[in-house]
Amino acid sequence: MKPINVGLLGLGTVGSGTIEVLRRNGEEISRRAGRKIRITHASARDITKPRPVSLEGVIVVADPSAIVTNPDIDIVCELIGGDTTAKALVLQAIDNGKHVVTANKALLAKHGNEIFAAAQRKKVMVAFEAAVAGGVPIIKALREGLSANRIEWIAGIINGTSNFILSEMRSRGASFDAILKEAQAKGYAEADPTFDIEGIDAAHKLTILSAIAFGVPVQFDKAYTEGISKLTDKDITYAEQLGYRIKLLGITKHVPTGIELRVHPTLIPSKRLIANVEGVMNAILVKGDAVGASMYYGRGAGAEPTASAVIADLVDVTRMLTADPEQRVPHLAFQPDQLHDTPILPMGKVETAYYLRLSAFDRPGVMADVTRILADNSISIDAMLQKEAEEGEDVVDVIILTHRCLEEQANSAIAKIEALSSLANKVVRIRLEELN
Ligand code: NDP
Ligand code: HSE
C-alpha cells in the first residue's frame, strides 16, 4: 500500500523526538498502522541550525505554507506551538484537505471549537493526544476507554515543569530559579515558562479534558488559573507536617449547578497515590460513575514521551483514513450536535476546603476573633496548629484547616480576618482536596 506522507511543522524538542522514534521503531509502527508512515518534509525557522537527529531523506524548508499546501502530503503534524502562526497553518492545512496531528494545547484550548468545526466541514481528522500529559494516553482513555461512564470529576498533575519544581523544592530545598533552568534545559518548559509556572499550560490542558469529559465546548477563558510562583518553602513544610503535599492540580468537576474548571496549588493527603507523583511525571485521576476512580500516570513532557503520543495519533489517523467520516471518534468525544451548554462556575461558587496561614501577634483574644469570624461565615474548622514564635519575635504562624465551604464564604472571612489589628500580614490561602 502507498506510504503515508507526513509533513512536520517544527523541528524543536518534539519534532526532533518524533523523527527519532519513527526512524527507530518504523518497522513495528508500519506493522501496526498497516502501511509505512514516513516524514517527507519538515519546516523550521532556521533551517541551518544543527538538529539532534539525522534529517536524511527529509526535505527541510523555511516556509511552512509549502508543507500545508503540498498535494503529496497526507498528514500535517503541527509542532510549532503558540496560537498565531500555528492556528493559521492548521486552518490552512484543513482547508487543503489534510489531516492534522498537533501537540498544541494552547491552540486547542483557545481555538479548538473553530478548528474542530472546520475539520468537520472538510471531513478531516484533528488528533491531539500529545496536547495533554505528553506520553500518557489520557485522551484515548477518556474519549474511548471510559465512554460508558458519566464522568464525575478529574484531578490531574498535568504540568511536568511545575511538578518538577515543587518536587525538587520539597526534596532538595533547591531554589525555584535553578530548578526552572534545569527544566528548560531538559526541554520540558514552554517557550514562555510563565505558562508553566502560572498554571496557564495546565489550564489549557484541563480545558481540553473538561470538554471531552463532560461534552461541552472548550472554554479556556472561563478557567480559574493560579500558579506556583507565590508558594513558599514554609507552606510546603507546614503542609508536610500536617500530612499533606502541595501539588499544582487541574480540577474539573460536574456538580448540580455547573462545571468547575480550576488550576491552583492544592494540599492533598500525602498518603494518596497522586501526592507521590514526583518530578516531570504527570498523573490524572478520573472518577467515573461505573468504573470508580482510575489513574493514568507517566511522563508529561520531553522529546520521546511526547513523540510517543504524536506517533500514536499518526497511526490512528492512518488506520482511519478510509473510514466513513461519520463513523470516526468525535474530536471532543461527544457527537458535535450533542455538546451541552452547562455553565462553567465562577470561582466564588466553587466548594473546597482550605489551608489558611495567619501571621498573628502573640496576644490574648486573637484566636477567639479568628474563630468567631470563621463561625460567622459558616466555616467549620477541621484542624488548627500554632507554631512557636521565633526567638525575639512576637509574631506567630497559625495554621487552620477548614472543612469545605464556598469560595465566596472563604473570601469574606479572609477579608475580615485581614482587617484585624492583630494580623501582621495577609492570610496565605491554599485550597485543599481530600480526593477520596
Ligand atoms: P520548540 O520550541 O522546541 O520547537 C518549536 C519548533 O517550531 C522549532 O523547530 C522552531 O524553529 C519552529 N517555529 C517556532 N516558531 C515558528 C514560526 N513562527 N514559524 C515557523 N516555525 C516556527 O517547541 P517544542 O517542540 O517543545 O513544542 C512544540 C509543541 O509541542 C508546542 O505546542 C508545545 O506546547 C507542545 N508540547 C511540548 C512538549 C515538550 O515536552 N516540549 C510536551 C507536550 C506538548 P527553530 O527550531 O528554527 O527555532
Ligand atoms: N511545558 C509542559 C510541561 C510540556 O511542563 O508539562 C508538556 O505539555
XYZ file of C-alpha atoms and ligand atoms in Angstrom:
492
model
C 0.000 0.000 0.000
C 1.161 3.559 -0.684
C 3.069 5.022 2.300
C 1.514 7.864 4.298
C 3.433 11.104 3.801
C 3.763 13.358 6.818
C 4.857 16.996 6.825
C 6.270 18.198 10.155
C 5.854 21.837 11.115
C 8.611 22.377 13.700
C 11.904 20.627 14.336
C 12.338 21.506 18.015
C 12.152 19.188 21.044
C 9.008 17.317 19.939
C 9.656 17.474 16.173
C 13.145 16.003 16.560
C 11.853 13.363 19.006
C 9.172 12.355 16.508
C 11.734 11.860 13.724
C 13.945 9.822 16.035
C 11.231 7.462 17.347
C 9.660 6.986 13.907
C 13.050 6.111 12.486
C 13.982 3.740 15.315
C 10.624 1.929 15.515
C 9.443 2.481 11.945
C 9.086 -1.160 11.087
C 6.911 -2.044 14.081
C 4.886 1.133 13.627
C 4.137 0.151 9.976
C 3.068 -3.329 11.102
C 0.572 -1.660 13.435
C -0.632 1.033 11.040
C -0.927 -1.267 8.042
C 1.307 0.915 5.885
C 4.546 2.810 6.107
C 4.423 6.244 7.759
C 7.254 8.488 6.582
C 8.206 12.081 7.245
C 8.902 13.520 3.831
C 9.027 17.249 4.682
C 9.781 19.378 7.722
C 9.923 23.099 8.394
C 11.841 25.242 10.884
C 12.527 28.935 11.284
C 16.256 28.412 10.924
C 16.963 25.564 8.525
C 20.719 25.842 9.042
C 20.504 25.125 12.801
C 22.071 21.743 13.734
C 19.424 19.263 14.939
C 19.908 16.348 17.356
C 18.597 13.883 14.718
C 19.617 12.990 11.179
C 17.370 14.646 8.594
C 18.415 12.300 5.811
C 15.536 11.755 3.392
C 13.547 14.720 4.790
C 13.138 17.863 2.695
C 13.605 20.772 5.125
C 12.028 24.117 4.233
C 11.796 27.511 5.901
C 8.285 28.195 4.628
C 5.678 26.048 6.448
C 2.968 27.021 3.914
C 4.860 24.967 1.347
C 4.044 21.918 3.502
C 0.384 22.601 4.248
C -0.338 23.173 0.544
C 1.782 20.305 -0.807
C -0.570 17.842 -2.577
C 1.732 14.878 -1.785
C 1.369 15.302 1.999
C -1.437 13.367 3.725
C -0.962 14.418 7.361
C 0.353 17.728 8.682
C 1.934 17.480 12.113
C 1.928 20.885 13.856
C 4.760 21.080 16.417
C 5.452 24.805 16.405
C 3.398 25.931 19.404
C 1.568 29.193 20.132
C -1.769 30.225 18.714
C -0.985 32.657 15.924
C 1.194 31.126 13.173
C 0.155 27.621 14.272
C -3.540 28.495 14.044
C -3.221 29.928 10.546
C -1.226 26.886 9.385
C -3.609 24.330 10.932
C -6.637 26.034 9.337
C -4.790 26.232 6.014
C -3.909 22.529 6.230
C -7.543 21.614 6.966
C -8.691 23.814 4.134
C -6.346 21.880 1.857
C -7.948 18.603 2.978
C -5.039 17.465 5.189
C -5.497 15.553 8.413
C -3.753 17.262 11.324
C -1.861 15.946 14.335
C -0.912 18.546 16.938
C 0.675 18.706 20.400
C -0.513 22.274 20.821
C -2.796 22.608 23.856
C -2.731 26.434 23.823
C -4.107 26.384 20.290
C -6.880 23.870 21.027
C -7.893 25.338 24.398
C -8.379 28.748 22.793
C -9.445 27.926 19.230
C -10.471 24.255 19.372
C -14.161 24.952 18.637
C -13.285 26.778 15.411
C -10.657 24.218 14.376
C -12.887 21.180 15.026
C -15.781 22.800 13.144
C -13.510 23.459 10.151
C -12.249 19.856 10.273
C -15.833 18.561 10.486
C -16.778 20.531 7.373
C -13.753 19.227 5.449
C -14.224 15.666 6.827
C -10.648 15.515 8.107
C -9.292 14.405 11.477
C -7.528 16.561 14.050
C -5.716 14.360 16.577
C -4.149 15.772 19.740
C -3.094 13.047 22.181
C 0.243 14.789 22.853
C -1.503 18.021 23.839
C -2.411 16.696 27.311
C 0.072 14.961 29.628
C 2.711 14.250 26.954
C 3.161 10.497 26.634
C 0.213 9.490 28.838
C -2.665 8.312 26.574
C -5.317 10.170 28.581
C -7.248 11.489 25.569
C -7.721 7.973 24.244
C -8.678 6.685 27.704
C -11.276 9.412 28.297
C -12.669 9.565 24.782
C -12.867 5.819 24.158
C -11.941 3.640 27.139
C -14.291 5.418 29.569
C -17.139 6.123 27.146
C -19.614 4.056 29.211
C -19.232 6.368 32.204
C -20.766 9.565 33.437
C -17.565 11.331 34.430
C -17.904 12.989 37.863
C -14.544 14.699 38.236
C -10.947 14.798 37.055
C -7.981 15.938 39.146
C -4.595 15.945 37.491
C -0.963 16.885 37.766
C -0.717 17.996 34.155
C 2.278 20.301 34.056
C 5.587 18.469 34.305
C 7.685 21.601 34.784
C 5.779 22.850 37.832
C 5.646 19.358 39.338
C 9.398 19.068 38.796
C 9.907 22.418 40.569
C 7.626 21.526 43.516
C 9.224 18.083 43.932
C 12.761 19.478 43.900
C 11.860 22.340 46.283
C 10.415 19.803 48.739
C 13.081 17.124 48.487
C 16.270 19.102 47.810
C 15.310 22.523 49.092
C 16.710 23.809 45.762
C 15.880 27.310 44.586
C 12.908 27.938 42.302
C 15.001 29.656 39.613
C 17.698 26.961 39.482
C 15.120 24.185 39.049
C 13.258 26.106 36.361
C 16.530 26.481 34.400
C 17.041 22.709 34.684
C 13.511 22.058 33.342
C 14.166 24.411 30.416
C 17.461 22.657 29.596
C 15.671 19.301 29.567
C 13.103 20.617 27.040
C 10.133 20.356 29.462
C 9.260 24.024 29.704
C 7.069 26.002 27.302
C 8.630 28.674 25.064
C 7.267 31.146 27.641
C 7.922 29.436 31.016
C 5.384 31.648 32.808
C 2.812 29.373 31.107
C 4.175 26.509 33.226
C 4.710 28.408 36.479
C 1.499 30.417 36.452
C -0.756 27.446 35.709
C -1.686 28.584 32.193
C -0.356 25.452 30.457
C -2.207 23.256 32.972
C -5.388 25.285 32.375
C -5.026 24.772 28.596
C -4.845 21.007 29.149
C -7.618 20.972 31.746
C -9.914 22.876 29.364
C -9.465 20.106 26.777
C -10.008 17.336 29.358
C -13.131 19.031 30.703
C -14.668 19.355 27.226
C -14.049 15.670 26.497
C -15.254 14.525 29.914
C -18.497 16.493 30.029
C -19.409 17.082 26.379
C -19.102 20.882 26.437
C -17.214 23.238 24.076
C -13.640 24.248 25.012
C -13.833 27.405 27.185
C -10.336 28.386 28.287
C -11.446 31.953 29.042
C -13.626 30.640 31.903
C -10.876 28.605 33.622
C -9.617 29.829 37.013
C -5.819 29.846 36.936
C -3.361 30.282 39.800
C 0.264 29.118 39.601
C 3.069 28.138 41.965
C 5.228 31.261 41.841
C 3.978 32.593 45.194
C 4.336 29.310 47.113
C 6.877 29.430 49.921
C 9.094 26.736 51.477
C 7.305 27.489 54.739
C 3.914 26.334 53.443
C 5.415 23.258 51.782
C 6.958 22.330 55.156
C 3.834 23.056 57.246
C 1.711 21.064 54.788
C 4.103 18.140 55.148
C 3.909 18.348 58.969
C 0.118 18.142 58.712
C 0.266 15.074 56.446
C -0.242 16.833 53.088
C 1.753 17.591 49.934
C 1.213 20.626 47.759
C 0.700 19.928 44.039
C -0.394 22.148 41.169
C -3.686 20.414 40.375
C -6.086 20.893 37.493
C -9.574 20.071 38.755
C -12.758 19.832 36.718
C -15.931 18.607 38.330
C -19.552 18.198 37.276
C -21.737 19.483 40.135
C -25.511 20.110 40.104
C -25.050 23.851 39.393
C -22.466 23.532 36.594
C -18.853 22.652 35.886
C -15.831 23.599 37.993
C -12.721 24.368 35.918
C -9.788 25.398 38.070
C -5.999 25.150 38.332
C -4.278 26.065 41.602
C -1.784 24.780 44.163
C -3.632 22.216 46.269
C -2.917 20.370 49.509
C -3.604 16.650 49.082
C -3.123 13.948 51.723
C 0.432 12.535 51.432
C -0.974 9.004 51.522
C -2.791 9.419 48.180
C -1.016 7.853 45.214
C -1.254 11.111 43.260
C 0.503 13.029 46.063
C 3.562 10.852 45.410
C 3.845 11.695 41.723
C 7.221 13.410 41.532
C 9.460 15.180 39.032
C 8.272 15.656 35.468
C 5.762 12.809 35.828
C 2.078 13.561 35.258
C -0.938 11.755 36.708
C -4.608 12.159 36.024
C -7.198 10.796 38.407
C -10.605 10.293 36.777
C -13.778 9.448 38.673
C -16.417 7.744 36.545
C -19.742 6.537 37.947
C -19.294 2.977 36.657
C -15.544 2.393 36.814
C -14.924 4.352 40.031
C -11.558 6.100 40.302
C -8.802 5.271 37.802
C -5.403 6.900 37.459
C -3.203 7.477 34.393
C 0.464 8.096 35.059
C 3.570 8.744 33.001
C 5.961 11.259 31.505
C 4.188 14.506 30.761
C 6.952 16.221 28.818
C 10.186 15.621 26.931
C 11.115 14.706 23.358
C 10.439 10.976 23.173
C 7.477 10.694 25.593
C 5.690 13.385 23.601
C 6.750 11.803 20.298
C 5.156 8.573 21.544
C 1.764 10.317 21.649
C 2.304 12.172 18.356
C 3.117 8.914 16.555
C 0.166 7.095 18.160
C -2.013 9.784 16.553
C -0.260 9.305 13.196
C -1.071 5.583 13.447
C -4.702 6.279 14.426
C -5.210 8.707 11.551
C -3.574 6.259 9.125
C -5.875 3.429 10.247
C -8.992 5.625 9.941
C -8.146 7.284 6.611
C -10.591 5.237 4.594
C -13.308 5.079 7.290
C -16.592 6.904 6.790
C -16.028 10.321 8.489
C -19.362 9.918 10.333
C -18.036 6.759 11.994
C -14.805 8.246 13.368
C -14.375 9.042 17.063
C -15.676 12.644 17.506
C -12.999 15.228 18.284
C -14.464 16.057 21.704
C -15.752 12.512 22.401
C -19.419 13.543 22.098
C -21.126 13.952 18.695
C -20.714 17.619 17.657
C -24.501 18.248 17.720
C -24.688 16.757 21.241
C -22.497 19.262 23.093
C -24.233 20.877 26.096
C -24.055 24.464 27.309
C -23.649 23.558 31.012
C -22.201 26.724 32.627
C -18.638 26.893 33.915
C -18.942 28.088 37.519
C -17.233 31.296 38.668
C -14.647 30.598 41.399
C -16.870 32.108 44.132
C -19.363 29.282 43.605
C -16.740 26.510 43.882
C -16.744 24.426 47.050
C -13.442 23.303 48.543
C -11.561 23.088 51.848
C -8.726 25.467 52.815
C -5.316 25.704 54.436
C -5.026 29.185 55.958
C -1.775 30.529 57.378
C -2.092 33.582 59.590
C 0.849 35.597 60.890
C -0.605 36.970 64.109
C 0.751 38.981 67.025
C 1.024 36.710 70.052
C -1.718 38.411 72.129
C -4.737 37.207 74.093
C -8.007 37.037 72.127
C -6.548 36.673 68.611
C -7.743 33.117 68.163
C -11.151 33.982 69.592
C -11.536 36.755 66.981
C -10.446 34.486 64.126
C -12.675 31.558 65.095
C -15.653 33.918 65.559
C -15.186 35.306 62.039
C -14.986 31.784 60.594
C -18.122 30.751 62.518
C -19.983 33.898 61.375
C -19.230 32.846 57.787
C -20.426 29.271 58.469
C -16.912 27.902 58.047
C -16.121 24.913 60.203
C -12.553 24.286 61.420
C -11.055 20.853 60.805
C -7.642 21.348 62.473
C -5.569 24.136 63.959
C -1.871 24.451 64.699
C 0.024 27.295 66.351
C 3.788 27.385 65.787
C 6.080 28.791 68.435
C 7.348 32.299 67.805
C 10.973 32.573 66.671
C 13.419 33.845 69.309
C 12.829 37.598 69.828
C 9.725 37.681 67.555
C 6.189 38.423 68.707
C 4.537 37.138 65.526
C 3.429 33.510 65.358
C 2.222 31.393 62.472
C -1.223 29.898 62.982
C -2.379 27.255 60.512
C -6.055 26.476 60.176
C -7.505 23.691 58.033
C -11.175 24.234 57.267
C -13.938 21.926 56.181
C -15.431 22.511 52.720
C -17.232 25.790 52.077
C -17.966 28.043 49.110
C -15.018 30.145 47.944
C -17.145 33.294 48.378
C -17.588 32.419 52.095
C -13.823 31.936 52.432
C -13.168 35.266 50.647
C -15.486 37.110 53.006
C -13.930 35.515 56.113
C -10.353 36.157 54.927
C -11.126 39.839 54.257
C -12.466 40.229 57.824
C -9.524 38.366 59.382
C -7.072 40.543 57.452
C -8.795 43.633 58.859
C -7.979 42.575 62.448
C -5.289 44.721 64.083
C -3.740 41.516 65.481
C -2.757 40.284 61.984
C 0.810 41.128 60.924
C 0.457 40.012 57.276
C -2.008 38.950 54.625
C -3.540 35.496 55.079
C -1.954 32.759 52.945
C -4.727 30.607 51.483
C -4.136 27.285 49.700
C -7.050 25.090 48.667
C -7.229 21.544 49.984
C -8.821 18.470 48.420
C -9.063 15.063 50.106
C -9.621 13.319 46.699
C -11.355 10.363 48.333
P 10.348 24.032 20.389
O 10.410 25.471 20.721
O 11.426 23.140 20.847
O 10.209 23.872 18.797
C 9.387 24.686 18.012
C 9.738 24.500 16.542
O 8.896 25.320 15.745
C 11.185 24.878 16.186
O 11.692 23.993 15.240
C 11.037 26.284 15.586
O 12.033 26.554 14.606
C 9.680 26.212 14.941
N 8.995 27.502 14.951
C 8.822 28.323 16.015
N 8.143 29.422 15.654
C 7.887 29.312 14.342
C 7.225 30.138 13.403
N 6.680 31.314 13.745
N 7.145 29.710 12.127
C 7.686 28.532 11.774
N 8.314 27.691 12.613
C 8.426 28.085 13.902
O 8.927 23.519 20.910
P 8.541 22.065 21.439
O 8.984 21.055 20.474
O 8.946 21.941 22.863
O 6.937 22.176 21.449
C 6.190 22.068 20.266
C 4.718 21.935 20.637
O 4.544 20.763 21.420
C 4.177 23.089 21.497
O 2.821 23.300 21.155
C 4.275 22.548 22.918
O 3.351 23.137 23.797
C 3.915 21.098 22.669
N 4.385 20.157 23.679
C 5.695 20.169 24.081
C 6.160 19.239 24.981
C 7.580 19.223 25.450
O 7.909 18.405 26.321
N 8.453 20.063 24.917
C 5.264 18.223 25.530
C 3.903 18.265 25.019
C 3.496 19.226 24.135
P 13.604 26.707 15.024
O 13.988 25.343 15.558
O 14.318 27.025 13.768
O 13.642 27.752 16.064
N 5.632 22.507 29.439
C 4.802 21.358 29.525
C 5.010 20.691 30.881
C 5.148 20.414 28.420
O 5.949 21.048 31.583
O 4.216 19.835 31.245
C 4.158 19.306 28.284
O 2.944 19.764 27.836
